[in-house]
Short mmCIF file of C-alpha atoms in Angstrom, two decimals:
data_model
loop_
_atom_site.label_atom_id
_atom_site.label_comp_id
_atom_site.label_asym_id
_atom_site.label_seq_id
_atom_site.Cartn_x
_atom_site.Cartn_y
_atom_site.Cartn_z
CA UNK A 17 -27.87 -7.67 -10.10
CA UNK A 18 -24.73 -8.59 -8.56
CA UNK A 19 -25.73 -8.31 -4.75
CA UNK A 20 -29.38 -10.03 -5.69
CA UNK A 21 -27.75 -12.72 -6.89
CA UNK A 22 -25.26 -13.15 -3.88
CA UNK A 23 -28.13 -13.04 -1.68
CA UNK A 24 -29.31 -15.78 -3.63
CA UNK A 25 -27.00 -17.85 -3.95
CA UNK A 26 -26.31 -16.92 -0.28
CA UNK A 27 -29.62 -18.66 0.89
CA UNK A 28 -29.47 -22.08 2.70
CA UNK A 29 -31.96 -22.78 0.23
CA UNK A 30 -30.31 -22.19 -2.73
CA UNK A 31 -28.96 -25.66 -2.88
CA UNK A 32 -31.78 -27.68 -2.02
CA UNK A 33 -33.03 -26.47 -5.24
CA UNK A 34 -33.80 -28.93 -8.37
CA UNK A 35 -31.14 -27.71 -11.04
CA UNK A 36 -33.87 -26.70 -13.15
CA UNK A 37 -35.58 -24.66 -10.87
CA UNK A 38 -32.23 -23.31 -10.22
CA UNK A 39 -31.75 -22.72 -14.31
CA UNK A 40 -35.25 -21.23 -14.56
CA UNK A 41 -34.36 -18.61 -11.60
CA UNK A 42 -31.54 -17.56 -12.83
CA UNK A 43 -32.50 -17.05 -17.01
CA UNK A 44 -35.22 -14.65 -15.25
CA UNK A 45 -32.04 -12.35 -14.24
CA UNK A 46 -30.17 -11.90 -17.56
CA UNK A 47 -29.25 -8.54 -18.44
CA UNK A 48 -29.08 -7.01 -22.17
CA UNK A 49 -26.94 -4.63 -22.93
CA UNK A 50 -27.47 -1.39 -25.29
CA UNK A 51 -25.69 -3.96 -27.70
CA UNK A 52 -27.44 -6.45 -27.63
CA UNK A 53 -25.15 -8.74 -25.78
CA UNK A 54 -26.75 -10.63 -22.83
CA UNK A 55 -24.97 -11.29 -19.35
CA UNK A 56 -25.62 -13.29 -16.95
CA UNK A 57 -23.81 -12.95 -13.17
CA UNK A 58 -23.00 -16.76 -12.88
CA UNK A 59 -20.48 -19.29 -11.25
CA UNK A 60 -17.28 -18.05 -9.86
CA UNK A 61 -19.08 -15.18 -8.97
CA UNK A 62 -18.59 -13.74 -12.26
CA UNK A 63 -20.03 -12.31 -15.49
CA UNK A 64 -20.84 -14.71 -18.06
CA UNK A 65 -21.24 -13.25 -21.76
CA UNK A 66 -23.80 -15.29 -24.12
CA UNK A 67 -22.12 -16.41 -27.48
CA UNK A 68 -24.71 -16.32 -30.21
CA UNK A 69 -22.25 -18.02 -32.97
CA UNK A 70 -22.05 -20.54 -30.77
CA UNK A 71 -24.82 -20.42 -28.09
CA UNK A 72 -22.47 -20.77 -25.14
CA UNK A 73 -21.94 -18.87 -22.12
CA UNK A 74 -18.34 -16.85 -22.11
CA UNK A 75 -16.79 -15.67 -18.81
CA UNK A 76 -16.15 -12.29 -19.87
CA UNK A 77 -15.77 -8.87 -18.00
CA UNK A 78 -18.50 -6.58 -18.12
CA UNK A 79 -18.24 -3.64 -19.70
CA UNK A 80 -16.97 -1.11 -17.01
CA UNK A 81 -18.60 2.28 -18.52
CA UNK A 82 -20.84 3.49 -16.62
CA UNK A 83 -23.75 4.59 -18.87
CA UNK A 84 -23.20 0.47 -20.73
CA UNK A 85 -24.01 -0.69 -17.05
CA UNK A 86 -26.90 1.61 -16.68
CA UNK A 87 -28.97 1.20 -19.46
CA UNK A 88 -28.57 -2.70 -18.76
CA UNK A 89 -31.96 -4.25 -18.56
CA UNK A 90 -33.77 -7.22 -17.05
CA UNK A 91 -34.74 -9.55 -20.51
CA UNK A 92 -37.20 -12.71 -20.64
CA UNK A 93 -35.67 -15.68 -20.81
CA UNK A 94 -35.45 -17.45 -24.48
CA UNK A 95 -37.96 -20.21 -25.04
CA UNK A 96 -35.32 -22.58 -25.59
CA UNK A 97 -32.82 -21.86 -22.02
CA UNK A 98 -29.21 -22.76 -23.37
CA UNK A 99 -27.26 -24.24 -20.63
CA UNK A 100 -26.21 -21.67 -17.84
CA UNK A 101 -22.83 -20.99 -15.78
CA UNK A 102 -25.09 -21.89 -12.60
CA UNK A 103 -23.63 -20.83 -9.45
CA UNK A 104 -22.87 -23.96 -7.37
CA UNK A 105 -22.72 -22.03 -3.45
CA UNK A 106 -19.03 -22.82 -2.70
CA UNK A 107 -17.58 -21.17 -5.67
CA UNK A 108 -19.75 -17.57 -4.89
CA UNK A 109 -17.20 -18.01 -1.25
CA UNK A 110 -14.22 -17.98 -2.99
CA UNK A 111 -11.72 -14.62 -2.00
CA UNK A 112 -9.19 -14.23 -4.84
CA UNK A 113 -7.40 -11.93 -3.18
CA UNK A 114 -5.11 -9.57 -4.91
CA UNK A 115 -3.87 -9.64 -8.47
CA UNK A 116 -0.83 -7.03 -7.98
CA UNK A 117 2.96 -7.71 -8.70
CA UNK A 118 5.47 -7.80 -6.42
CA UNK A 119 7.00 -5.32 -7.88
CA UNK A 120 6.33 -1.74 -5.96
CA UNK A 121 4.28 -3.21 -3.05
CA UNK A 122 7.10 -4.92 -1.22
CA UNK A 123 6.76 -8.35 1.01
CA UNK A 124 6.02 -7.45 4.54
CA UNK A 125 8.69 -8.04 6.75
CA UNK A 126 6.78 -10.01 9.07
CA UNK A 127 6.52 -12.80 6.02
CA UNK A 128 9.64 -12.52 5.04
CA UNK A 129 11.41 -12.57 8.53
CA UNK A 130 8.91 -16.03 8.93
CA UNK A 131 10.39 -17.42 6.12
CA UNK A 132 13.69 -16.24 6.75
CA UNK A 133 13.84 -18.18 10.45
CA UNK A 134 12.54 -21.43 8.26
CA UNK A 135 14.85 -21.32 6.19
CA UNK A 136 18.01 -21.24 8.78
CA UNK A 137 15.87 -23.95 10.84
CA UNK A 138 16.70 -26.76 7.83
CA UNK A 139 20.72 -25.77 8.12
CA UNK A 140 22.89 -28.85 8.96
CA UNK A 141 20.78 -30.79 7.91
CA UNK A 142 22.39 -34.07 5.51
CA UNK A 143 21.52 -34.50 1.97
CA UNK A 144 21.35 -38.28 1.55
CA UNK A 145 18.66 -37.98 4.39
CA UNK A 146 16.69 -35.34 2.12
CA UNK A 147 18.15 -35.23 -1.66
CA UNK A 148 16.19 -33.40 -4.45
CA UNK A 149 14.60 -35.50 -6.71
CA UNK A 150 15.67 -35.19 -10.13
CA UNK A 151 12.94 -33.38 -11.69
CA UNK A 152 11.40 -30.07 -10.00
CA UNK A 153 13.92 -28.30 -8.63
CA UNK A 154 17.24 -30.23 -9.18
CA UNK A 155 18.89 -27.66 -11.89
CA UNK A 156 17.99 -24.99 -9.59
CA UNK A 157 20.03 -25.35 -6.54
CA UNK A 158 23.88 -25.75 -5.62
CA UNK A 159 24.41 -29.42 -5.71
CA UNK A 160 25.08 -29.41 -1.75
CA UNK A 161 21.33 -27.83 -1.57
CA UNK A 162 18.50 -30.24 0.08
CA UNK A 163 14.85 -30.60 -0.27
CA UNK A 164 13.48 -28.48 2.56
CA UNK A 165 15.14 -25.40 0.98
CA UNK A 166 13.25 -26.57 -1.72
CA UNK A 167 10.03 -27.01 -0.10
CA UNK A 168 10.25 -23.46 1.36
CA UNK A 169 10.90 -21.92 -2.13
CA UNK A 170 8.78 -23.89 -4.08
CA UNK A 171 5.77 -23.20 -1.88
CA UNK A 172 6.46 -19.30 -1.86
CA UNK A 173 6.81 -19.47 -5.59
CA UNK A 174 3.25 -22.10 -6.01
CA UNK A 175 1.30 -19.79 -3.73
CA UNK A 176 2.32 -16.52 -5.44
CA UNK A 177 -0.53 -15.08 -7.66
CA UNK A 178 1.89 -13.55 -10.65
CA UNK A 179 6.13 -14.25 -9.43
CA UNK A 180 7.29 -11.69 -10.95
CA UNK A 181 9.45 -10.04 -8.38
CA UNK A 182 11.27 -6.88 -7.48
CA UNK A 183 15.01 -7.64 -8.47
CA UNK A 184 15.99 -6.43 -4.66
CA UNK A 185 12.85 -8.37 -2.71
CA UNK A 186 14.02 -9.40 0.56
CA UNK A 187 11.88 -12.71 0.06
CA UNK A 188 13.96 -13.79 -2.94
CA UNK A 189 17.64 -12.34 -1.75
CA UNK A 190 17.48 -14.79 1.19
CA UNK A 191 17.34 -17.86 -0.99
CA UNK A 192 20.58 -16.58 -3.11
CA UNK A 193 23.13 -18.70 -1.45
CA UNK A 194 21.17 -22.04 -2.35
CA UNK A 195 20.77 -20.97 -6.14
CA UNK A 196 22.78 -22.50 -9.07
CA UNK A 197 22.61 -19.80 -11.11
CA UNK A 198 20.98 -16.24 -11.53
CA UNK A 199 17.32 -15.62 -11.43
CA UNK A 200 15.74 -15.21 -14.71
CA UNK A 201 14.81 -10.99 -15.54
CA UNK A 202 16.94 -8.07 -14.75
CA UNK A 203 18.45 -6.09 -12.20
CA UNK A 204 14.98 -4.29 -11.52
CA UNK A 205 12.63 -7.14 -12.13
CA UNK A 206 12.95 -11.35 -11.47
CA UNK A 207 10.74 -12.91 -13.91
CA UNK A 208 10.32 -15.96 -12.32
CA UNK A 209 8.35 -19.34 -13.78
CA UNK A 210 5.16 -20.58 -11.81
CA UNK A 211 6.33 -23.71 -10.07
CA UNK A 212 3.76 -26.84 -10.44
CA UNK A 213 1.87 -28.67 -7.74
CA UNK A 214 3.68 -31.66 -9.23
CA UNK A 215 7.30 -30.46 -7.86
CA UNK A 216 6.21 -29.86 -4.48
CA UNK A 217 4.29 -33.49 -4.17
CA UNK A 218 7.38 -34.79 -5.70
CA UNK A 219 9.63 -33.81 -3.11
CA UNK A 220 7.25 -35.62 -0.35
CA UNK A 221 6.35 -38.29 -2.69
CA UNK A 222 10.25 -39.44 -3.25
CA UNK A 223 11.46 -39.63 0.90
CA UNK A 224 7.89 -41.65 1.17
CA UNK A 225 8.47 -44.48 -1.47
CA UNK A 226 11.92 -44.58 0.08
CA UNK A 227 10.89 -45.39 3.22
CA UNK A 228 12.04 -42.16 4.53
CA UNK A 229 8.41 -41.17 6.26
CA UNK A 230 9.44 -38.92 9.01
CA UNK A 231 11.69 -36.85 6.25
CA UNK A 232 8.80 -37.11 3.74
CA UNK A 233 6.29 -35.58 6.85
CA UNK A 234 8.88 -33.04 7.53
CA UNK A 235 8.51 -31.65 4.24
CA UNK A 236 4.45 -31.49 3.96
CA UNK A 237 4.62 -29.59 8.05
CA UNK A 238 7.65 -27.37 6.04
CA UNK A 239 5.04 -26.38 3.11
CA UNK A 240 2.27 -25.53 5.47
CA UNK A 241 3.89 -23.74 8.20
CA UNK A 242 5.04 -21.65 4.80
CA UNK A 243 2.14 -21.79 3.51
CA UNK A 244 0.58 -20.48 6.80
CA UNK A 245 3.25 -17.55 6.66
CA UNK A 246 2.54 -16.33 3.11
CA UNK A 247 -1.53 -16.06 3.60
CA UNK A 248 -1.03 -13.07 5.71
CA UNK A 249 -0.40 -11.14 2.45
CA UNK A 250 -3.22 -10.79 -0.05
CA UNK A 251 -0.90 -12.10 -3.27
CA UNK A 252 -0.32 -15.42 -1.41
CA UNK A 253 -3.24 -15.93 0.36
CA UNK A 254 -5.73 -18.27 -2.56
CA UNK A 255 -3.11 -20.74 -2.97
CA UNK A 256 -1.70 -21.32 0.03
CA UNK A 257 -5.18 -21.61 1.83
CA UNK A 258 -5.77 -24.19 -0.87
CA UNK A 259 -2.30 -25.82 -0.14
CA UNK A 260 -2.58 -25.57 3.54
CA UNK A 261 -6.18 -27.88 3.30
CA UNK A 262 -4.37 -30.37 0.74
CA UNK A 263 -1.38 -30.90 2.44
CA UNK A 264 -2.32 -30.59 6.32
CA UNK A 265 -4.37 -33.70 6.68
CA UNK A 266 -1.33 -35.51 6.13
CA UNK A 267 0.23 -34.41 9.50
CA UNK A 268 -2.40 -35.54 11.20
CA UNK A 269 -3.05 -39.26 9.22
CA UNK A 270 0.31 -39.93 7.90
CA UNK A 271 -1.27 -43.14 6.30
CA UNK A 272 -3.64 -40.99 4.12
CA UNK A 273 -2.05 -40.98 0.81
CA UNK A 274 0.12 -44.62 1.25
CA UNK A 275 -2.70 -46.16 -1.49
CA UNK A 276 -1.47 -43.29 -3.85
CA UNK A 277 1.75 -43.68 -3.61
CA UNK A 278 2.30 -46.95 -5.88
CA UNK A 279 -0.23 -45.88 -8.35
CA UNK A 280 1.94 -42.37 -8.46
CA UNK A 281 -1.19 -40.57 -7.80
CA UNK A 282 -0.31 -38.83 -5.60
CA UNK A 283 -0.77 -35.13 -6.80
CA UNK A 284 -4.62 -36.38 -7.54
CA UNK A 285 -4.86 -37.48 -3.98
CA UNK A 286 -3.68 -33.96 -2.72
CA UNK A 287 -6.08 -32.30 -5.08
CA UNK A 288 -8.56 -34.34 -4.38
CA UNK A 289 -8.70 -32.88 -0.73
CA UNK A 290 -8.77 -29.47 -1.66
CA UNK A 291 -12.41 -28.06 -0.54
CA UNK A 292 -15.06 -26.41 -3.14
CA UNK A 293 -14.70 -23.19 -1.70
CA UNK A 294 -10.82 -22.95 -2.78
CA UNK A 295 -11.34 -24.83 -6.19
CA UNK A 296 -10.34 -21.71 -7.83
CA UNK A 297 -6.56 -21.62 -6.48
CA UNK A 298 -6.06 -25.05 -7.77
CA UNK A 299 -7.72 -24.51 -11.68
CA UNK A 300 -3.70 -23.46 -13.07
CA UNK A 301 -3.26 -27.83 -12.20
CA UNK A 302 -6.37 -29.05 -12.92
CA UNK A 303 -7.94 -26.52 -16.23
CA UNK A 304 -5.45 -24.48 -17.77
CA UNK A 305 -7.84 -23.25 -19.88
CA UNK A 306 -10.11 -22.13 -17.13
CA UNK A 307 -7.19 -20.52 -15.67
CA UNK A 308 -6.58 -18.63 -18.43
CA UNK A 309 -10.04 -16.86 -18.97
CA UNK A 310 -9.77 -16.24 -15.43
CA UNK A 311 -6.63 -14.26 -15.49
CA UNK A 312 -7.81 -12.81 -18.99
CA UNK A 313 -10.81 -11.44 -16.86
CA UNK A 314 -8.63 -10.32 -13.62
CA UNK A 315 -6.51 -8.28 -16.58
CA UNK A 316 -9.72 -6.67 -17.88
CA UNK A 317 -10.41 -5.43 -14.49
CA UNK A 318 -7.11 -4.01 -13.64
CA UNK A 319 -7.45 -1.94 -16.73
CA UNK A 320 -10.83 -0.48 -15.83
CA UNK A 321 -8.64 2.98 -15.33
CA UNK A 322 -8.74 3.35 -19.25
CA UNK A 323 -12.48 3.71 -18.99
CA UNK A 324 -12.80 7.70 -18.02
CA UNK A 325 -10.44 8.12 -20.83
CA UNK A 326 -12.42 6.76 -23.38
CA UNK A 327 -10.94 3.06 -23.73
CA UNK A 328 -12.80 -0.30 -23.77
CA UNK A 329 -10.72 -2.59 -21.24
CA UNK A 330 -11.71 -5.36 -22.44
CA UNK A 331 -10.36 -4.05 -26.15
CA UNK A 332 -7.26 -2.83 -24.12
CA UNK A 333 -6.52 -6.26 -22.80
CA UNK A 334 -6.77 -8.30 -26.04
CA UNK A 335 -5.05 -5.84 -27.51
CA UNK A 336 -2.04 -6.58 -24.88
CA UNK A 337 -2.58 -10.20 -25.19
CA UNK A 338 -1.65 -9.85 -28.89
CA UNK A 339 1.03 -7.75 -27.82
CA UNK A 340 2.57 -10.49 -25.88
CA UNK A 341 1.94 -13.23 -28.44
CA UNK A 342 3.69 -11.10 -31.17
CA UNK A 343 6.50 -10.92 -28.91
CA UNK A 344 7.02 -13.83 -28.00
CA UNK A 345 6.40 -15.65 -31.09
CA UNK A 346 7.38 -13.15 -33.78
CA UNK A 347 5.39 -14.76 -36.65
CA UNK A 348 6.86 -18.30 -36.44
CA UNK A 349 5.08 -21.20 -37.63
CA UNK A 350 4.10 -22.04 -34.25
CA UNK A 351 1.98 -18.83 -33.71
CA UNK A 352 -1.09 -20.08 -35.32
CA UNK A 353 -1.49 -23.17 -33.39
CA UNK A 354 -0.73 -21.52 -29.91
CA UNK A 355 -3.54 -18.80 -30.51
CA UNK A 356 -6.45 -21.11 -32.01
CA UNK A 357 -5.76 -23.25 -28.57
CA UNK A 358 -6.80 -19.41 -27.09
CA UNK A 359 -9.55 -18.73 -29.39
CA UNK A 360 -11.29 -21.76 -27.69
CA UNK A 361 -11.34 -20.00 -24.19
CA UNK A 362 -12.08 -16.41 -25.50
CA UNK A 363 -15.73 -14.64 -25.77
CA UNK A 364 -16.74 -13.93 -29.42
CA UNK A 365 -15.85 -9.99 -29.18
CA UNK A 366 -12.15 -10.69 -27.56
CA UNK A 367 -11.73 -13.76 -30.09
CA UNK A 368 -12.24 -11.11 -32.51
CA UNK A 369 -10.18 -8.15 -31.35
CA UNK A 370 -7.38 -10.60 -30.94
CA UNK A 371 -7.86 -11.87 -33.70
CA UNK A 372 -7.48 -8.34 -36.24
CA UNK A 373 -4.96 -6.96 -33.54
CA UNK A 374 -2.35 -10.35 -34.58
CA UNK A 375 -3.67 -9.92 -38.48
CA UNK A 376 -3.88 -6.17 -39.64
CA UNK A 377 -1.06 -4.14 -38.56
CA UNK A 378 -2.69 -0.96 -38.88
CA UNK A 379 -5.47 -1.75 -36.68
CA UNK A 380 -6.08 1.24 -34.94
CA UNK A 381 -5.73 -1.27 -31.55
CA UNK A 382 -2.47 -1.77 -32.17
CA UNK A 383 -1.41 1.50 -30.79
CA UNK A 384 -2.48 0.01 -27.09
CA UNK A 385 0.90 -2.07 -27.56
CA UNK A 386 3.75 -0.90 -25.92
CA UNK A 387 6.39 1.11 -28.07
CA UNK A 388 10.02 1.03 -27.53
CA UNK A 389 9.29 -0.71 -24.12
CA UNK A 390 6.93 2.12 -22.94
CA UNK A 391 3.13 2.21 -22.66
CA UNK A 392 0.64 4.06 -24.89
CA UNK A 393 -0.84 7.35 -22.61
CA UNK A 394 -3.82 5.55 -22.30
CA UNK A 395 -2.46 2.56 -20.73
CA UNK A 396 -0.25 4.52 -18.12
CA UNK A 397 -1.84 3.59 -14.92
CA UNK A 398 -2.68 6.62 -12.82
CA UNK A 399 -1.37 5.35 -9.44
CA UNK A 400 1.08 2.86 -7.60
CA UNK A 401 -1.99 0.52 -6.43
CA UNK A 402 -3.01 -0.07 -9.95
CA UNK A 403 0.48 -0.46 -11.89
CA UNK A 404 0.85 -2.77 -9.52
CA UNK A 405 -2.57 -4.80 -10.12
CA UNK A 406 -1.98 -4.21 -14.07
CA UNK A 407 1.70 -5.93 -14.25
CA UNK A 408 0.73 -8.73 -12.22
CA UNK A 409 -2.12 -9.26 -14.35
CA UNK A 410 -0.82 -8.89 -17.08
CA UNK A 411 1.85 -11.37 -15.87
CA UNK A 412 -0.52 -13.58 -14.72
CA UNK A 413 -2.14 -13.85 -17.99
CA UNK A 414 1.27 -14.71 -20.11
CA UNK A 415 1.90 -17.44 -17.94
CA UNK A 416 -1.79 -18.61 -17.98
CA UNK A 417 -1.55 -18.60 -22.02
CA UNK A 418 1.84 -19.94 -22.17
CA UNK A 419 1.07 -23.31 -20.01
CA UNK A 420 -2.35 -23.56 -21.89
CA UNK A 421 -0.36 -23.44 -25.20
CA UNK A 422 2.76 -25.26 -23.90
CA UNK A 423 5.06 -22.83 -24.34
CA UNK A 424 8.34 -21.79 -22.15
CA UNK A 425 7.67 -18.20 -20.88
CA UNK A 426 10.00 -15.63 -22.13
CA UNK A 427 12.90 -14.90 -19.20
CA UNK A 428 12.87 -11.33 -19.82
CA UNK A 429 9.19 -10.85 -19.30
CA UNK A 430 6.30 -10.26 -21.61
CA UNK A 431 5.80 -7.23 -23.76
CA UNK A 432 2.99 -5.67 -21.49
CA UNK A 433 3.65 -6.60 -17.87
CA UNK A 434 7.24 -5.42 -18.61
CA UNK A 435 6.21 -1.90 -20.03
CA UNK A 436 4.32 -1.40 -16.37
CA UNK A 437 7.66 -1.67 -14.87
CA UNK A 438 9.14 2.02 -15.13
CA UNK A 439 5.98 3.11 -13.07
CA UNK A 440 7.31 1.34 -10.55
CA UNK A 441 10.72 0.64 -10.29
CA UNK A 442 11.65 4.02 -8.20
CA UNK A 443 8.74 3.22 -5.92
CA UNK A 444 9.20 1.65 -2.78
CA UNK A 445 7.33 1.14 0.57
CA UNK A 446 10.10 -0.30 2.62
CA UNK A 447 12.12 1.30 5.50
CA UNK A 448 15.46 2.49 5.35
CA UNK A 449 17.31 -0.54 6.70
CA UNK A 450 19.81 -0.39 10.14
CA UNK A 451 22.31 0.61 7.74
CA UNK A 452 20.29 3.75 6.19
CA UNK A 453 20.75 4.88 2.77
CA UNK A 454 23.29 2.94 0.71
CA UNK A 455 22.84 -0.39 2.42
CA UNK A 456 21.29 -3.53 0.79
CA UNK A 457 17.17 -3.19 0.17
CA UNK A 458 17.30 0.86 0.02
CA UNK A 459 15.85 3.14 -2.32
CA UNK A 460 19.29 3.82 -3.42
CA UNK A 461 20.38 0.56 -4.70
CA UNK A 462 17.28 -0.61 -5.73
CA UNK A 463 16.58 -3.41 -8.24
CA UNK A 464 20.36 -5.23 -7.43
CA UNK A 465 20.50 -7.82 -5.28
CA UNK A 466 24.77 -7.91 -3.83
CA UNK A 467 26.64 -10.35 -5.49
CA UNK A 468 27.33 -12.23 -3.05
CA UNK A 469 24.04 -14.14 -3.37
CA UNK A 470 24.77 -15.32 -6.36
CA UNK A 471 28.37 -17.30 -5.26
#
């Protein structure tokens, strides 16, 4: 069903189509389950789960099993068609590239020797003519610190899928000079905070309302020549595609966002330029709650492992999310509020499983959460690749739930994607460096970056 729909959506013809026609085609490829639940392969290029409580459509994993997916059928479509998740064409083009951590799988050194000679390229370089503006970044840096160092990080840190970060990657080391103060996480892991669209805008936005235009354009060429960097890695590549078509333009019609710029709209504008086919890098600034079923669904997947040993993922994964929530908010008052702002964005069954996993301690998915820091057997991923893909999910997901619900993420990490870690904290994929064993960035002083970065 998947590739007949791609080669429908595919067709030139597919959007010269009335929407109804396009409705009516696509209710006559609904699948039911053994169930009784009924999918539908929609927009986003994704599976869409029908609600009957509330007769929506739910983006939703599938169910992974492989006899579930075989005895799917074709179904008639209902006499009454509720409204579908249509595919629109540009959304079906969308690569999402790859959901694992950056913890394991290191930075290639070609990225982080490009970022590297970027960085040295903005030394000497005065702060009145490029100051940090005094929200973003400003508590960050050393006071003597200006914006381009900024731009550099911030866009590494805006383009990254999940940051969390191994506590020795070369990529973050480099910018320990220009910090204030320590990274948030541990020697073996840097849980870092997603940085917002807002903070990078806000470093061009401030040199341009101060009449500072070359500085301001300095900064937006600074993000995308970064930007262009990063996409050679998989984990980068969405965003700063996305970033790279929002922020270019300027370079070439400085002009373009002068009308924004008194009305502060600025971020808008930049959004605003961002084409269909890369909507979904941008839905963390313009639907948080989009973003969040989104990474929900990208965790489902990366738990698709537990299936040959006898595990629903998708019970798996709401079974972690409550594992995270309990963590974090450890049954105060504000609990109840944060997850009925989830419940809105969840499918009925994951609603649900959340939903007795937070309420009944004895539910028998409780014993998915992690125990003394370590993961149940049947979580244990069964290779590097897919540790990897599970802890930045599973990152990805705390911080999607924690800016839908407003809340600060935890600096130590979240209860699941921090479990994932001992799988891979003695696994590494860089060379030796010119000093061999011992030196900075080997196996053998792994996790610690030298304290000299942080003086």
């Amino acid at each position: 069903m998947e590739r007949d729909v791609r080669a429908l959506v595919g067709d030139p013809r597919w959007m010269t189509l009335p929407p109804v026609v396009r409705a009516q085609v696509m209710a006559q490829r609904m699948l039911e389950t053994p169930d009784g639940s009924r999918w539908l392969f929609g927009a986003h290029a994704r599976w869409h789960r029908f609600g009957p409580a509330d007769g929506r459509w739910h983006l939703s994993a599938p169910p992974s099993h492989t006899g579930v997916r075989s005895a799917a059928r074709v179904v008639p479509p209902p006499p009454a068609i509720p409204p579908l998740p249509l595919p629109a064409g540009p959304d079906f083009a969308y690569e999402r590239g790859s959901t694992q951590a950056f913890v394991g799988p290191d930075v290639p050194e070609g990225i982080t020797e490009g970022i590297r000679a970027m960085l040295q390229a903005q030394r000497g370089l005065r702060r009145d003519d490029f100051p940090l503006p005094p929200e973003g970044f400003h508590g960050m840096f050393a006071r003597d610190v200006t914006s381009p160092v900024a731009a550099v990080w911030g866009t590494v840190m805006w383009c990254a899928y999940a940051p969390a970060f191994d506590g020795n990657e070369i990529l973050l080391s480099m910018f320990g000079e220009f910090l204030a103060r320590p990274l948030p996480g541990d020697d073996w892991v840097r849980w870092l905070p997603p940085t917002s669209l807002d903070a990078l805008v806000a470093l061009y936005a401030e040199r341009m309302a101060a009449g500072a235009a070359r500085a301001g354009l300095h900064l937006v060429r600074l993000m995308t020549d970064t930007a262009a960097v990063l996409r050679a890695d998989a984990r980068f590549r969405p965003r700063a595609e996305a970033l790279i078509a929002m922020a270019e333009p300027i370079l070439a019609q400085p002009w373009l966002d002068h009308h924004a710029l008194a009305g502060g709209a600025v971020r808008q504008a930049w959004l605003s330029r961002c084409p269909p086919r890369l909507l979904g890098a941008t839905l963390t600034e313009t639907s948080p709650g989009e973003h969040f079923r989104h990474s929900l669904y990208d965790l489902v997947e990366s738990l698709s492992f537990t299936t040959a040993r006898g595990a629903d993922p998708r019970a798996a994964a709401a079974a972690l999310l409550a594992a995270d929530l309990h963590g974090r908010f450890a049954g105060a008052p504000a609990a109840a509020d944060a997850v009925n702002l989830l419940y809105a964005w969840m499918d009925e069954e994951s609603r649900h499983q959340l939903y007795v996993t937070l309420t009944d301690p004895s539910h028998p998915l409780r014993g998915f959460w992690p125990a003394r820091g370590a993961l149940p057997p049947a979580l244990v991923p069964p290779d590097r690749r897919a540790a990897a893909a599970l802890l930045g999910a599973a990152y990805a997901t705390g911080l999607a739930w924690c800016r839908l619900t407003w809340t600060a993420p935890p600096s130590s990490g979240f209860a699941a994607s921090s479990a994932v870690v001992p799988f891979l904290m003695h696994q590494r994929d860089d060379p030796f460096p010119a000093g061999g064993p011992g030196s900075v960035g080997s196996p053998h002083d792994h996790g610690r970056l030298p304290d000299r970065a942080w003086q």
